[in-house]
């Protein structure tokens, strides 16, 4: 059995290679041989370090969700005490915060693959719900008198806008779209104060 540090290192190399292949070819199009070649490892080592193809898909999704939520947690940790919500929305709707092209493609591919994979669907749903919960908490903090149902609706809309705008980043020239979306999100959030 490989040393734990080597196993963890190999696992990360394989998942990084798999992410590149999935970004390029989708979940179904990324073959194990392509992943092995991209990782510079023998195909048999994929199974040894991660498991079968379905195990690898779930491992990639777990890695994606973990990294994505860690980024969100780090962002929330850095928010100022005053005008937290405004700053959060400003950051969510900037091209500098937008996901990398590879992250966008991996997310889209995993979401598409979830339709026929219950375990993947459950994992990605939990990730999405966690993201929405972060936004809802900041909304509720900014507007403590707002009803929970209204907060949940606004959180859903803001997350939907953020994901939508983020997905358009590869088209280029999206600065104006990000700015309009940011203003719309702020306007929508302000309805909770009425």
Short mmCIF file of N, CA and C in Angstrom, two decimals:
data_model
loop_
_atom_site.label_atom_id
_atom_site.label_comp_id
_atom_site.label_asym_id
_atom_site.label_seq_id
_atom_site.Cartn_x
_atom_site.Cartn_y
_atom_site.Cartn_z
N UNK A 1 0.85 -1.18 0.00
CA UNK A 1 0.00 0.00 0.00
C UNK A 1 0.90 1.24 0.00
N UNK A 2 0.50 2.23 -0.77
CA UNK A 2 1.29 3.45 -0.88
C UNK A 2 1.21 4.25 0.42
N UNK A 3 2.26 5.03 0.66
CA UNK A 3 2.26 5.90 1.83
C UNK A 3 1.10 6.90 1.69
N UNK A 4 0.48 7.29 2.82
CA UNK A 4 -0.65 8.21 2.74
C UNK A 4 -0.34 9.50 1.99
N UNK A 5 0.85 10.06 2.19
CA UNK A 5 1.18 11.32 1.52
C UNK A 5 1.28 11.12 0.01
N UNK A 6 1.82 9.98 -0.41
CA UNK A 6 1.91 9.69 -1.84
C UNK A 6 0.52 9.44 -2.41
N UNK A 7 -0.30 8.71 -1.67
CA UNK A 7 -1.66 8.43 -2.13
C UNK A 7 -2.45 9.73 -2.28
N UNK A 8 -2.36 10.62 -1.31
CA UNK A 8 -3.07 11.89 -1.39
C UNK A 8 -2.55 12.73 -2.55
N UNK A 9 -1.25 12.72 -2.75
CA UNK A 9 -0.65 13.48 -3.85
C UNK A 9 -1.11 12.93 -5.20
N UNK A 10 -1.08 11.60 -5.34
CA UNK A 10 -1.51 10.97 -6.59
C UNK A 10 -3.00 11.23 -6.84
N UNK A 11 -3.77 11.12 -5.77
CA UNK A 11 -5.21 11.36 -5.89
C UNK A 11 -5.47 12.77 -6.41
N UNK A 12 -4.78 13.75 -5.87
CA UNK A 12 -4.95 15.13 -6.32
C UNK A 12 -4.50 15.29 -7.77
N UNK A 13 -3.40 14.66 -8.14
CA UNK A 13 -2.93 14.72 -9.53
C UNK A 13 -3.98 14.13 -10.48
N UNK A 14 -4.55 13.02 -10.08
CA UNK A 14 -5.57 12.36 -10.91
C UNK A 14 -6.81 13.24 -11.02
N UNK A 15 -7.26 13.79 -9.90
CA UNK A 15 -8.46 14.63 -9.94
C UNK A 15 -8.24 15.92 -10.72
N UNK A 16 -7.05 16.49 -10.62
CA UNK A 16 -6.74 17.69 -11.40
C UNK A 16 -6.74 17.36 -12.89
N UNK A 17 -6.19 16.21 -13.25
CA UNK A 17 -6.19 15.77 -14.64
C UNK A 17 -7.62 15.48 -15.11
N UNK A 18 -8.39 14.82 -14.26
CA UNK A 18 -9.78 14.53 -14.59
C UNK A 18 -10.57 15.82 -14.80
N UNK A 19 -10.33 16.82 -13.95
CA UNK A 19 -11.00 18.11 -14.10
C UNK A 19 -10.68 18.74 -15.45
N UNK A 20 -9.42 18.67 -15.86
CA UNK A 20 -9.05 19.23 -17.17
C UNK A 20 -9.77 18.48 -18.30
N UNK A 21 -9.82 17.16 -18.19
CA UNK A 21 -10.49 16.35 -19.22
C UNK A 21 -11.99 16.61 -19.23
N UNK A 22 -12.60 16.71 -18.06
CA UNK A 22 -14.04 16.98 -17.97
C UNK A 22 -14.35 18.37 -18.51
N UNK A 23 -13.51 19.34 -18.22
CA UNK A 23 -13.72 20.70 -18.73
C UNK A 23 -13.68 20.70 -20.26
N UNK A 24 -12.82 19.90 -20.81
CA UNK A 24 -12.66 19.85 -22.27
C UNK A 24 -13.71 18.98 -22.94
N UNK A 25 -13.99 17.78 -22.36
CA UNK A 25 -14.81 16.78 -23.05
C UNK A 25 -16.10 16.39 -22.34
N UNK A 26 -16.37 16.97 -21.18
CA UNK A 26 -17.55 16.59 -20.41
C UNK A 26 -17.30 15.32 -19.61
N UNK A 27 -18.21 15.01 -18.71
CA UNK A 27 -18.05 13.82 -17.87
C UNK A 27 -18.06 12.56 -18.72
N UNK A 28 -19.01 12.46 -19.63
CA UNK A 28 -19.12 11.24 -20.44
C UNK A 28 -17.99 11.13 -21.46
N UNK A 29 -17.48 12.26 -21.93
CA UNK A 29 -16.45 12.23 -22.95
C UNK A 29 -15.04 12.04 -22.43
N UNK A 30 -14.85 12.21 -21.15
CA UNK A 30 -13.51 12.07 -20.55
C UNK A 30 -13.24 10.60 -20.26
N UNK A 31 -12.41 9.99 -21.07
CA UNK A 31 -12.11 8.56 -20.89
C UNK A 31 -11.05 8.37 -19.81
N UNK A 32 -11.04 7.19 -19.24
CA UNK A 32 -10.03 6.88 -18.22
C UNK A 32 -8.63 6.94 -18.81
N UNK A 33 -8.49 6.55 -20.07
CA UNK A 33 -7.17 6.62 -20.70
C UNK A 33 -6.72 8.08 -20.86
N UNK A 34 -7.65 8.96 -21.23
CA UNK A 34 -7.31 10.38 -21.33
C UNK A 34 -6.86 10.92 -19.97
N UNK A 35 -7.56 10.52 -18.92
CA UNK A 35 -7.22 10.98 -17.58
C UNK A 35 -5.85 10.46 -17.18
N UNK A 36 -5.61 9.18 -17.44
CA UNK A 36 -4.30 8.59 -17.12
C UNK A 36 -3.19 9.32 -17.87
N UNK A 37 -3.41 9.57 -19.15
CA UNK A 37 -2.40 10.28 -19.95
C UNK A 37 -2.17 11.69 -19.41
N UNK A 38 -3.26 12.38 -19.08
CA UNK A 38 -3.15 13.76 -18.57
C UNK A 38 -2.45 13.79 -17.21
N UNK A 39 -2.64 12.73 -16.42
CA UNK A 39 -2.00 12.67 -15.10
C UNK A 39 -0.59 12.11 -15.18
N UNK A 40 -0.23 11.54 -16.32
CA UNK A 40 1.09 10.93 -16.47
C UNK A 40 1.24 9.66 -15.66
N UNK A 41 0.13 8.93 -15.51
CA UNK A 41 0.13 7.70 -14.73
C UNK A 41 -0.45 6.56 -15.56
N UNK A 42 -0.14 5.35 -15.15
CA UNK A 42 -0.76 4.18 -15.79
C UNK A 42 -2.23 4.15 -15.41
N UNK A 43 -3.06 3.69 -16.34
CA UNK A 43 -4.51 3.66 -16.11
C UNK A 43 -4.86 2.85 -14.86
N UNK A 44 -4.13 1.78 -14.61
CA UNK A 44 -4.41 0.94 -13.43
C UNK A 44 -4.27 1.73 -12.13
N UNK A 45 -3.42 2.75 -12.14
CA UNK A 45 -3.23 3.55 -10.92
C UNK A 45 -4.44 4.43 -10.60
N UNK A 46 -5.26 4.72 -11.61
CA UNK A 46 -6.48 5.49 -11.35
C UNK A 46 -7.38 4.70 -10.40
N UNK A 47 -7.57 3.43 -10.73
CA UNK A 47 -8.42 2.58 -9.89
C UNK A 47 -7.78 2.38 -8.52
N UNK A 48 -6.48 2.22 -8.49
CA UNK A 48 -5.78 1.99 -7.22
C UNK A 48 -5.94 3.18 -6.27
N UNK A 49 -5.81 4.39 -6.80
CA UNK A 49 -5.83 5.58 -5.95
C UNK A 49 -7.23 6.16 -5.72
N UNK A 50 -8.16 5.92 -6.65
CA UNK A 50 -9.49 6.53 -6.50
C UNK A 50 -10.61 5.49 -6.56
N UNK A 51 -10.52 4.56 -7.47
CA UNK A 51 -11.58 3.56 -7.62
C UNK A 51 -12.06 3.53 -9.06
N UNK A 52 -13.30 3.11 -9.25
CA UNK A 52 -13.82 3.01 -10.61
C UNK A 52 -14.25 4.38 -11.14
N UNK A 53 -14.78 4.40 -12.33
CA UNK A 53 -15.15 5.66 -12.99
C UNK A 53 -16.17 6.45 -12.15
N UNK A 54 -17.18 5.78 -11.64
CA UNK A 54 -18.19 6.47 -10.83
C UNK A 54 -17.58 7.04 -9.55
N UNK A 55 -16.65 6.29 -8.96
CA UNK A 55 -15.94 6.80 -7.77
C UNK A 55 -15.17 8.07 -8.13
N UNK A 56 -14.58 8.07 -9.32
CA UNK A 56 -13.79 9.22 -9.76
C UNK A 56 -14.70 10.44 -10.00
N UNK A 57 -15.87 10.22 -10.55
CA UNK A 57 -16.81 11.32 -10.77
C UNK A 57 -17.23 11.92 -9.43
N UNK A 58 -17.56 11.06 -8.48
CA UNK A 58 -17.95 11.56 -7.15
C UNK A 58 -16.78 12.26 -6.45
N UNK A 59 -15.58 11.73 -6.62
CA UNK A 59 -14.40 12.35 -6.01
C UNK A 59 -14.15 13.73 -6.62
N UNK A 60 -14.34 13.86 -7.93
CA UNK A 60 -14.18 15.15 -8.58
C UNK A 60 -15.24 16.14 -8.08
N UNK A 61 -16.47 15.67 -7.96
CA UNK A 61 -17.53 16.54 -7.46
C UNK A 61 -17.26 16.97 -6.02
N UNK A 62 -16.79 16.04 -5.20
CA UNK A 62 -16.47 16.38 -3.81
C UNK A 62 -15.37 17.43 -3.77
N UNK A 63 -14.36 17.26 -4.60
CA UNK A 63 -13.25 18.22 -4.68
C UNK A 63 -13.76 19.59 -5.13
N UNK A 64 -14.59 19.60 -6.17
CA UNK A 64 -15.15 20.85 -6.68
C UNK A 64 -15.97 21.56 -5.60
N UNK A 65 -16.87 20.82 -4.95
CA UNK A 65 -17.73 21.40 -3.92
C UNK A 65 -16.91 21.93 -2.75
N UNK A 66 -15.93 21.16 -2.33
CA UNK A 66 -15.08 21.56 -1.20
C UNK A 66 -14.33 22.85 -1.54
N UNK A 67 -13.72 22.90 -2.72
CA UNK A 67 -12.96 24.08 -3.12
C UNK A 67 -13.87 25.30 -3.28
N UNK A 68 -15.02 25.10 -3.88
CA UNK A 68 -15.97 26.19 -4.11
C UNK A 68 -16.46 26.77 -2.78
N UNK A 69 -16.84 25.91 -1.85
CA UNK A 69 -17.32 26.39 -0.56
C UNK A 69 -16.19 27.01 0.27
N UNK A 70 -14.98 26.50 0.13
CA UNK A 70 -13.84 27.10 0.83
C UNK A 70 -13.61 28.53 0.33
N UNK A 71 -13.76 28.73 -0.98
CA UNK A 71 -13.63 30.08 -1.54
C UNK A 71 -14.72 31.00 -0.99
N UNK A 72 -15.95 30.48 -0.91
CA UNK A 72 -17.05 31.29 -0.39
C UNK A 72 -16.84 31.61 1.08
N UNK A 73 -16.41 30.61 1.86
CA UNK A 73 -16.14 30.84 3.28
C UNK A 73 -15.05 31.89 3.48
N UNK A 74 -14.00 31.82 2.65
CA UNK A 74 -12.91 32.80 2.74
C UNK A 74 -13.42 34.19 2.40
N UNK A 75 -14.28 34.28 1.40
CA UNK A 75 -14.85 35.56 1.02
C UNK A 75 -15.68 36.15 2.17
N UNK A 76 -16.54 35.34 2.75
CA UNK A 76 -17.40 35.81 3.85
C UNK A 76 -16.55 36.24 5.04
N UNK A 77 -15.49 35.49 5.30
CA UNK A 77 -14.60 35.81 6.42
C UNK A 77 -13.97 37.20 6.25
N UNK A 78 -13.73 37.61 5.03
CA UNK A 78 -13.09 38.90 4.76
C UNK A 78 -14.05 40.07 4.67
N UNK A 79 -15.35 39.81 4.73
CA UNK A 79 -16.32 40.89 4.61
C UNK A 79 -16.21 41.84 5.80
N UNK A 80 -16.36 43.14 5.55
CA UNK A 80 -16.31 44.11 6.65
C UNK A 80 -17.57 44.00 7.51
N UNK A 81 -17.51 44.54 8.71
CA UNK A 81 -18.67 44.48 9.61
C UNK A 81 -19.81 45.37 9.09
N UNK A 82 -19.46 46.49 8.49
CA UNK A 82 -20.47 47.39 7.95
C UNK A 82 -20.60 47.15 6.44
N UNK A 83 -21.83 47.25 5.98
CA UNK A 83 -22.13 47.08 4.55
C UNK A 83 -21.65 45.74 4.01
N UNK A 84 -21.78 44.71 4.84
CA UNK A 84 -21.35 43.36 4.45
C UNK A 84 -22.06 42.88 3.19
N UNK A 85 -23.38 43.04 3.19
CA UNK A 85 -24.16 42.54 2.06
C UNK A 85 -23.78 43.25 0.77
N UNK A 86 -23.64 44.56 0.84
CA UNK A 86 -23.26 45.32 -0.35
C UNK A 86 -21.91 44.85 -0.89
N UNK A 87 -20.97 44.62 0.02
CA UNK A 87 -19.64 44.17 -0.40
C UNK A 87 -19.72 42.76 -0.98
N UNK A 88 -20.49 41.88 -0.34
CA UNK A 88 -20.63 40.51 -0.85
C UNK A 88 -21.20 40.52 -2.26
N UNK A 89 -22.26 41.29 -2.46
CA UNK A 89 -22.87 41.36 -3.79
C UNK A 89 -21.90 41.98 -4.79
N UNK A 90 -21.17 43.00 -4.36
CA UNK A 90 -20.19 43.62 -5.25
C UNK A 90 -19.15 42.60 -5.70
N UNK A 91 -18.71 41.77 -4.78
CA UNK A 91 -17.70 40.76 -5.13
C UNK A 91 -18.29 39.66 -6.01
N UNK A 92 -19.50 39.21 -5.68
CA UNK A 92 -20.13 38.14 -6.47
C UNK A 92 -20.31 38.54 -7.93
N UNK A 93 -20.55 39.82 -8.15
CA UNK A 93 -20.82 40.28 -9.50
C UNK A 93 -19.66 41.10 -10.06
N UNK A 94 -18.47 40.54 -9.95
CA UNK A 94 -17.29 41.13 -10.60
C UNK A 94 -16.62 40.04 -11.42
N UNK A 95 -16.02 40.45 -12.50
CA UNK A 95 -15.33 39.47 -13.35
C UNK A 95 -14.11 38.91 -12.65
N UNK A 96 -13.56 39.63 -11.67
CA UNK A 96 -12.39 39.11 -10.97
C UNK A 96 -12.76 37.97 -10.04
N UNK A 97 -14.02 37.92 -9.57
CA UNK A 97 -14.46 36.82 -8.72
C UNK A 97 -15.02 35.66 -9.55
N UNK A 98 -15.38 35.94 -10.77
CA UNK A 98 -16.00 34.91 -11.62
C UNK A 98 -15.12 33.67 -11.67
N UNK A 99 -15.78 32.55 -11.79
CA UNK A 99 -15.07 31.27 -11.86
C UNK A 99 -14.16 31.23 -13.07
N UNK A 100 -13.10 30.44 -12.95
CA UNK A 100 -12.24 30.25 -14.11
C UNK A 100 -13.02 29.47 -15.16
N UNK A 101 -12.55 29.54 -16.37
CA UNK A 101 -13.20 28.81 -17.45
C UNK A 101 -13.28 27.32 -17.13
N UNK A 102 -12.21 26.76 -16.58
CA UNK A 102 -12.21 25.34 -16.24
C UNK A 102 -13.23 25.05 -15.14
N UNK A 103 -13.29 25.88 -14.11
CA UNK A 103 -14.28 25.67 -13.04
C UNK A 103 -15.70 25.71 -13.58
N UNK A 104 -15.98 26.67 -14.45
CA UNK A 104 -17.31 26.77 -15.05
C UNK A 104 -17.65 25.52 -15.84
N UNK A 105 -16.71 25.05 -16.64
CA UNK A 105 -16.96 23.88 -17.47
C UNK A 105 -17.11 22.62 -16.64
N UNK A 106 -16.32 22.50 -15.58
CA UNK A 106 -16.45 21.34 -14.69
C UNK A 106 -17.80 21.38 -13.99
N UNK A 107 -18.18 22.54 -13.47
CA UNK A 107 -19.47 22.67 -12.78
C UNK A 107 -20.61 22.30 -13.72
N UNK A 108 -20.59 22.85 -14.92
CA UNK A 108 -21.66 22.56 -15.89
C UNK A 108 -21.70 21.08 -16.24
N UNK A 109 -20.53 20.49 -16.44
CA UNK A 109 -20.48 19.06 -16.79
C UNK A 109 -20.99 18.19 -15.65
N UNK A 110 -20.60 18.52 -14.42
CA UNK A 110 -21.07 17.74 -13.27
C UNK A 110 -22.57 17.89 -13.09
N UNK A 111 -23.08 19.09 -13.24
CA UNK A 111 -24.52 19.31 -13.10
C UNK A 111 -25.28 18.52 -14.16
N UNK A 112 -24.80 18.54 -15.39
CA UNK A 112 -25.44 17.77 -16.45
C UNK A 112 -25.39 16.27 -16.17
N UNK A 113 -24.27 15.80 -15.64
CA UNK A 113 -24.12 14.37 -15.35
C UNK A 113 -24.97 13.94 -14.16
N UNK A 114 -25.37 14.87 -13.32
CA UNK A 114 -26.13 14.54 -12.11
C UNK A 114 -27.53 14.01 -12.43
N UNK A 115 -28.03 14.32 -13.60
CA UNK A 115 -29.39 13.89 -13.95
C UNK A 115 -29.57 12.38 -13.84
N UNK A 116 -28.53 11.62 -14.13
CA UNK A 116 -28.64 10.16 -14.10
C UNK A 116 -27.83 9.52 -12.97
N UNK A 117 -27.36 10.33 -12.03
CA UNK A 117 -26.53 9.82 -10.93
C UNK A 117 -27.06 10.38 -9.61
N UNK A 118 -27.87 9.62 -8.90
CA UNK A 118 -28.48 10.12 -7.66
C UNK A 118 -27.48 10.62 -6.61
N UNK A 119 -26.38 9.91 -6.43
CA UNK A 119 -25.40 10.34 -5.42
C UNK A 119 -24.76 11.67 -5.81
N UNK A 120 -24.48 11.84 -7.08
CA UNK A 120 -23.91 13.10 -7.57
C UNK A 120 -24.94 14.22 -7.44
N UNK A 121 -26.17 13.93 -7.79
CA UNK A 121 -27.25 14.92 -7.67
C UNK A 121 -27.37 15.40 -6.22
N UNK A 122 -27.34 14.46 -5.29
CA UNK A 122 -27.46 14.81 -3.87
C UNK A 122 -26.29 15.68 -3.42
N UNK A 123 -25.08 15.33 -3.84
CA UNK A 123 -23.90 16.09 -3.46
C UNK A 123 -23.96 17.52 -4.01
N UNK A 124 -24.31 17.66 -5.29
CA UNK A 124 -24.36 18.98 -5.90
C UNK A 124 -25.52 19.81 -5.35
N UNK A 125 -26.61 19.15 -5.02
CA UNK A 125 -27.73 19.87 -4.42
C UNK A 125 -27.33 20.43 -3.05
N UNK A 126 -26.60 19.63 -2.29
CA UNK A 126 -26.10 20.08 -0.98
C UNK A 126 -25.16 21.28 -1.15
N UNK A 127 -24.29 21.21 -2.16
CA UNK A 127 -23.37 22.32 -2.46
C UNK A 127 -24.16 23.59 -2.80
N UNK A 128 -25.13 23.46 -3.70
CA UNK A 128 -25.93 24.61 -4.10
C UNK A 128 -26.68 25.19 -2.90
N UNK A 129 -27.31 24.31 -2.12
CA UNK A 129 -28.05 24.77 -0.95
C UNK A 129 -27.14 25.50 0.04
N UNK A 130 -25.92 25.01 0.20
CA UNK A 130 -24.96 25.67 1.09
C UNK A 130 -24.61 27.06 0.60
N UNK A 131 -24.44 27.19 -0.71
CA UNK A 131 -24.14 28.49 -1.31
C UNK A 131 -25.31 29.46 -1.07
N UNK A 132 -26.51 28.96 -1.32
CA UNK A 132 -27.70 29.80 -1.12
C UNK A 132 -27.87 30.17 0.35
N UNK A 133 -27.56 29.24 1.25
CA UNK A 133 -27.67 29.51 2.69
C UNK A 133 -26.75 30.64 3.13
N UNK A 134 -25.55 30.69 2.55
CA UNK A 134 -24.60 31.77 2.89
C UNK A 134 -25.21 33.12 2.50
N UNK A 135 -25.77 33.19 1.31
CA UNK A 135 -26.38 34.44 0.84
C UNK A 135 -27.58 34.79 1.72
N UNK A 136 -28.41 33.80 2.03
CA UNK A 136 -29.60 34.05 2.86
C UNK A 136 -29.21 34.56 4.25
N UNK A 137 -28.16 34.00 4.82
CA UNK A 137 -27.71 34.45 6.14
C UNK A 137 -27.28 35.92 6.10
N UNK A 138 -26.54 36.29 5.07
CA UNK A 138 -26.12 37.69 4.94
C UNK A 138 -27.32 38.61 4.70
N UNK A 139 -28.29 38.14 3.92
CA UNK A 139 -29.51 38.94 3.71
C UNK A 139 -30.28 39.12 5.01
N UNK A 140 -30.42 38.03 5.77
CA UNK A 140 -31.17 38.09 7.03
C UNK A 140 -30.46 38.99 8.03
N UNK A 141 -29.13 38.97 8.02
CA UNK A 141 -28.36 39.84 8.91
C UNK A 141 -28.55 41.31 8.54
N UNK A 142 -28.56 41.58 7.25
CA UNK A 142 -28.74 42.96 6.78
C UNK A 142 -30.17 43.46 6.98
N UNK A 143 -31.12 42.54 6.90
CA UNK A 143 -32.54 42.89 7.03
C UNK A 143 -33.20 41.96 8.05
N UNK A 144 -32.91 42.17 9.35
CA UNK A 144 -33.38 41.24 10.38
C UNK A 144 -34.90 41.15 10.50
N UNK A 145 -35.62 42.17 10.09
CA UNK A 145 -37.09 42.14 10.19
C UNK A 145 -37.74 41.43 9.00
N UNK A 146 -36.97 41.11 8.00
CA UNK A 146 -37.53 40.47 6.80
C UNK A 146 -37.99 39.05 7.12
N UNK A 147 -39.07 38.65 6.48
CA UNK A 147 -39.59 37.29 6.67
C UNK A 147 -38.66 36.29 6.00
N UNK A 148 -38.55 35.13 6.63
CA UNK A 148 -37.64 34.09 6.11
C UNK A 148 -37.98 33.69 4.68
N UNK A 149 -39.25 33.59 4.38
CA UNK A 149 -39.66 33.19 3.03
C UNK A 149 -39.18 34.22 2.00
N UNK A 150 -39.31 35.49 2.33
CA UNK A 150 -38.86 36.55 1.42
C UNK A 150 -37.34 36.51 1.28
N UNK A 151 -36.64 36.28 2.38
CA UNK A 151 -35.18 36.18 2.34
C UNK A 151 -34.77 35.01 1.45
N UNK A 152 -35.44 33.88 1.60
CA UNK A 152 -35.11 32.71 0.78
C UNK A 152 -35.34 32.99 -0.70
N UNK A 153 -36.42 33.68 -1.02
CA UNK A 153 -36.71 34.01 -2.42
C UNK A 153 -35.63 34.92 -3.00
N UNK A 154 -35.25 35.94 -2.25
CA UNK A 154 -34.23 36.88 -2.73
C UNK A 154 -32.88 36.17 -2.85
N UNK A 155 -32.56 35.32 -1.89
CA UNK A 155 -31.30 34.56 -1.96
C UNK A 155 -31.27 33.69 -3.21
N UNK A 156 -32.38 33.02 -3.49
CA UNK A 156 -32.46 32.18 -4.69
C UNK A 156 -32.23 33.02 -5.95
N UNK A 157 -32.86 34.17 -6.01
CA UNK A 157 -32.71 35.03 -7.19
C UNK A 157 -31.28 35.54 -7.34
N UNK A 158 -30.66 35.96 -6.25
CA UNK A 158 -29.29 36.48 -6.32
C UNK A 158 -28.32 35.39 -6.74
N UNK A 159 -28.46 34.21 -6.16
CA UNK A 159 -27.58 33.10 -6.54
C UNK A 159 -27.82 32.73 -8.00
N UNK A 160 -29.07 32.69 -8.42
CA UNK A 160 -29.37 32.38 -9.81
C UNK A 160 -28.74 33.39 -10.76
N UNK A 161 -28.84 34.67 -10.41
CA UNK A 161 -28.21 35.71 -11.24
C UNK A 161 -26.70 35.55 -11.27
N UNK A 162 -26.11 35.29 -10.10
CA UNK A 162 -24.65 35.15 -10.04
C UNK A 162 -24.18 33.98 -10.88
N UNK A 163 -24.87 32.84 -10.77
CA UNK A 163 -24.48 31.67 -11.56
C UNK A 163 -24.66 31.92 -13.05
N UNK A 164 -25.75 32.59 -13.38
CA UNK A 164 -26.03 32.87 -14.79
C UNK A 164 -24.97 33.78 -15.40
N UNK A 165 -24.67 34.86 -14.72
CA UNK A 165 -23.67 35.81 -15.23
C UNK A 165 -22.30 35.13 -15.30
N UNK A 166 -21.98 34.37 -14.26
CA UNK A 166 -20.71 33.64 -14.22
C UNK A 166 -20.59 32.72 -15.43
N UNK A 167 -21.69 32.06 -15.79
CA UNK A 167 -21.65 31.11 -16.90
C UNK A 167 -21.43 31.79 -18.24
N UNK A 168 -21.68 33.09 -18.31
CA UNK A 168 -21.50 33.83 -19.56
C UNK A 168 -20.10 34.41 -19.71
N UNK A 169 -19.27 34.30 -18.68
CA UNK A 169 -17.92 34.85 -18.71
C UNK A 169 -17.12 34.42 -19.94
N UNK A 170 -17.18 33.15 -20.36
CA UNK A 170 -16.39 32.75 -21.53
C UNK A 170 -16.73 33.51 -22.81
N UNK A 171 -17.89 34.16 -22.86
CA UNK A 171 -18.26 34.92 -24.05
C UNK A 171 -17.44 36.20 -24.19
N UNK A 172 -16.84 36.65 -23.09
CA UNK A 172 -16.03 37.86 -23.12
C UNK A 172 -16.89 39.12 -23.08
N UNK A 173 -16.25 40.24 -22.82
CA UNK A 173 -16.90 41.55 -22.79
C UNK A 173 -18.16 41.54 -21.92
N UNK A 174 -18.03 41.05 -20.69
CA UNK A 174 -19.19 40.92 -19.81
C UNK A 174 -19.18 41.92 -18.65
N UNK A 175 -18.25 42.86 -18.65
CA UNK A 175 -18.17 43.82 -17.55
C UNK A 175 -19.50 44.55 -17.32
N UNK A 176 -20.12 45.02 -18.40
CA UNK A 176 -21.38 45.74 -18.28
C UNK A 176 -22.49 44.82 -17.75
N UNK A 177 -22.49 43.59 -18.18
CA UNK A 177 -23.47 42.61 -17.70
C UNK A 177 -23.30 42.36 -16.20
N UNK A 178 -22.06 42.25 -15.75
CA UNK A 178 -21.79 42.07 -14.32
C UNK A 178 -22.26 43.30 -13.53
N UNK A 179 -22.00 44.50 -14.05
CA UNK A 179 -22.39 45.72 -13.34
C UNK A 179 -23.91 45.85 -13.24
N UNK A 180 -24.61 45.56 -14.34
CA UNK A 180 -26.08 45.62 -14.31
C UNK A 180 -26.64 44.57 -13.36
N UNK A 181 -26.06 43.39 -13.38
CA UNK A 181 -26.52 42.32 -12.49
C UNK A 181 -26.27 42.68 -11.03
N UNK A 182 -25.15 43.31 -10.76
CA UNK A 182 -24.85 43.75 -9.39
C UNK A 182 -25.89 44.76 -8.92
N UNK A 183 -26.19 45.73 -9.76
CA UNK A 183 -27.20 46.73 -9.39
C UNK A 183 -28.57 46.08 -9.19
N UNK A 184 -28.92 45.13 -10.04
CA UNK A 184 -30.20 44.43 -9.91
C UNK A 184 -30.25 43.63 -8.61
N UNK A 185 -29.15 42.99 -8.25
CA UNK A 185 -29.10 42.21 -7.00
C UNK A 185 -29.25 43.12 -5.79
N UNK A 186 -28.59 44.27 -5.82
CA UNK A 186 -28.72 45.23 -4.71
C UNK A 186 -30.15 45.76 -4.61
N UNK A 187 -30.74 46.05 -5.75
CA UNK A 187 -32.13 46.54 -5.78
C UNK A 187 -33.08 45.47 -5.23
N UNK A 188 -32.86 44.24 -5.63
CA UNK A 188 -33.69 43.14 -5.15
C UNK A 188 -33.53 42.95 -3.64
N UNK A 189 -32.29 43.00 -3.17
CA UNK A 189 -32.04 42.85 -1.73
C UNK A 189 -32.73 43.96 -0.94
N UNK A 190 -32.73 45.16 -1.49
CA UNK A 190 -33.33 46.30 -0.79
C UNK A 190 -34.84 46.13 -0.59
N UNK A 191 -35.48 45.29 -1.39
CA UNK A 191 -36.92 45.06 -1.21
C UNK A 191 -37.21 44.40 0.14
N UNK A 192 -36.21 43.78 0.74
CA UNK A 192 -36.40 43.15 2.05
C UNK A 192 -36.56 44.18 3.16
N UNK A 193 -36.16 45.41 2.89
CA UNK A 193 -36.29 46.48 3.88
C UNK A 193 -37.63 47.18 3.83
N UNK A 194 -38.46 46.81 2.88
CA UNK A 194 -39.78 47.46 2.74
C UNK A 194 -40.82 46.81 3.61
#
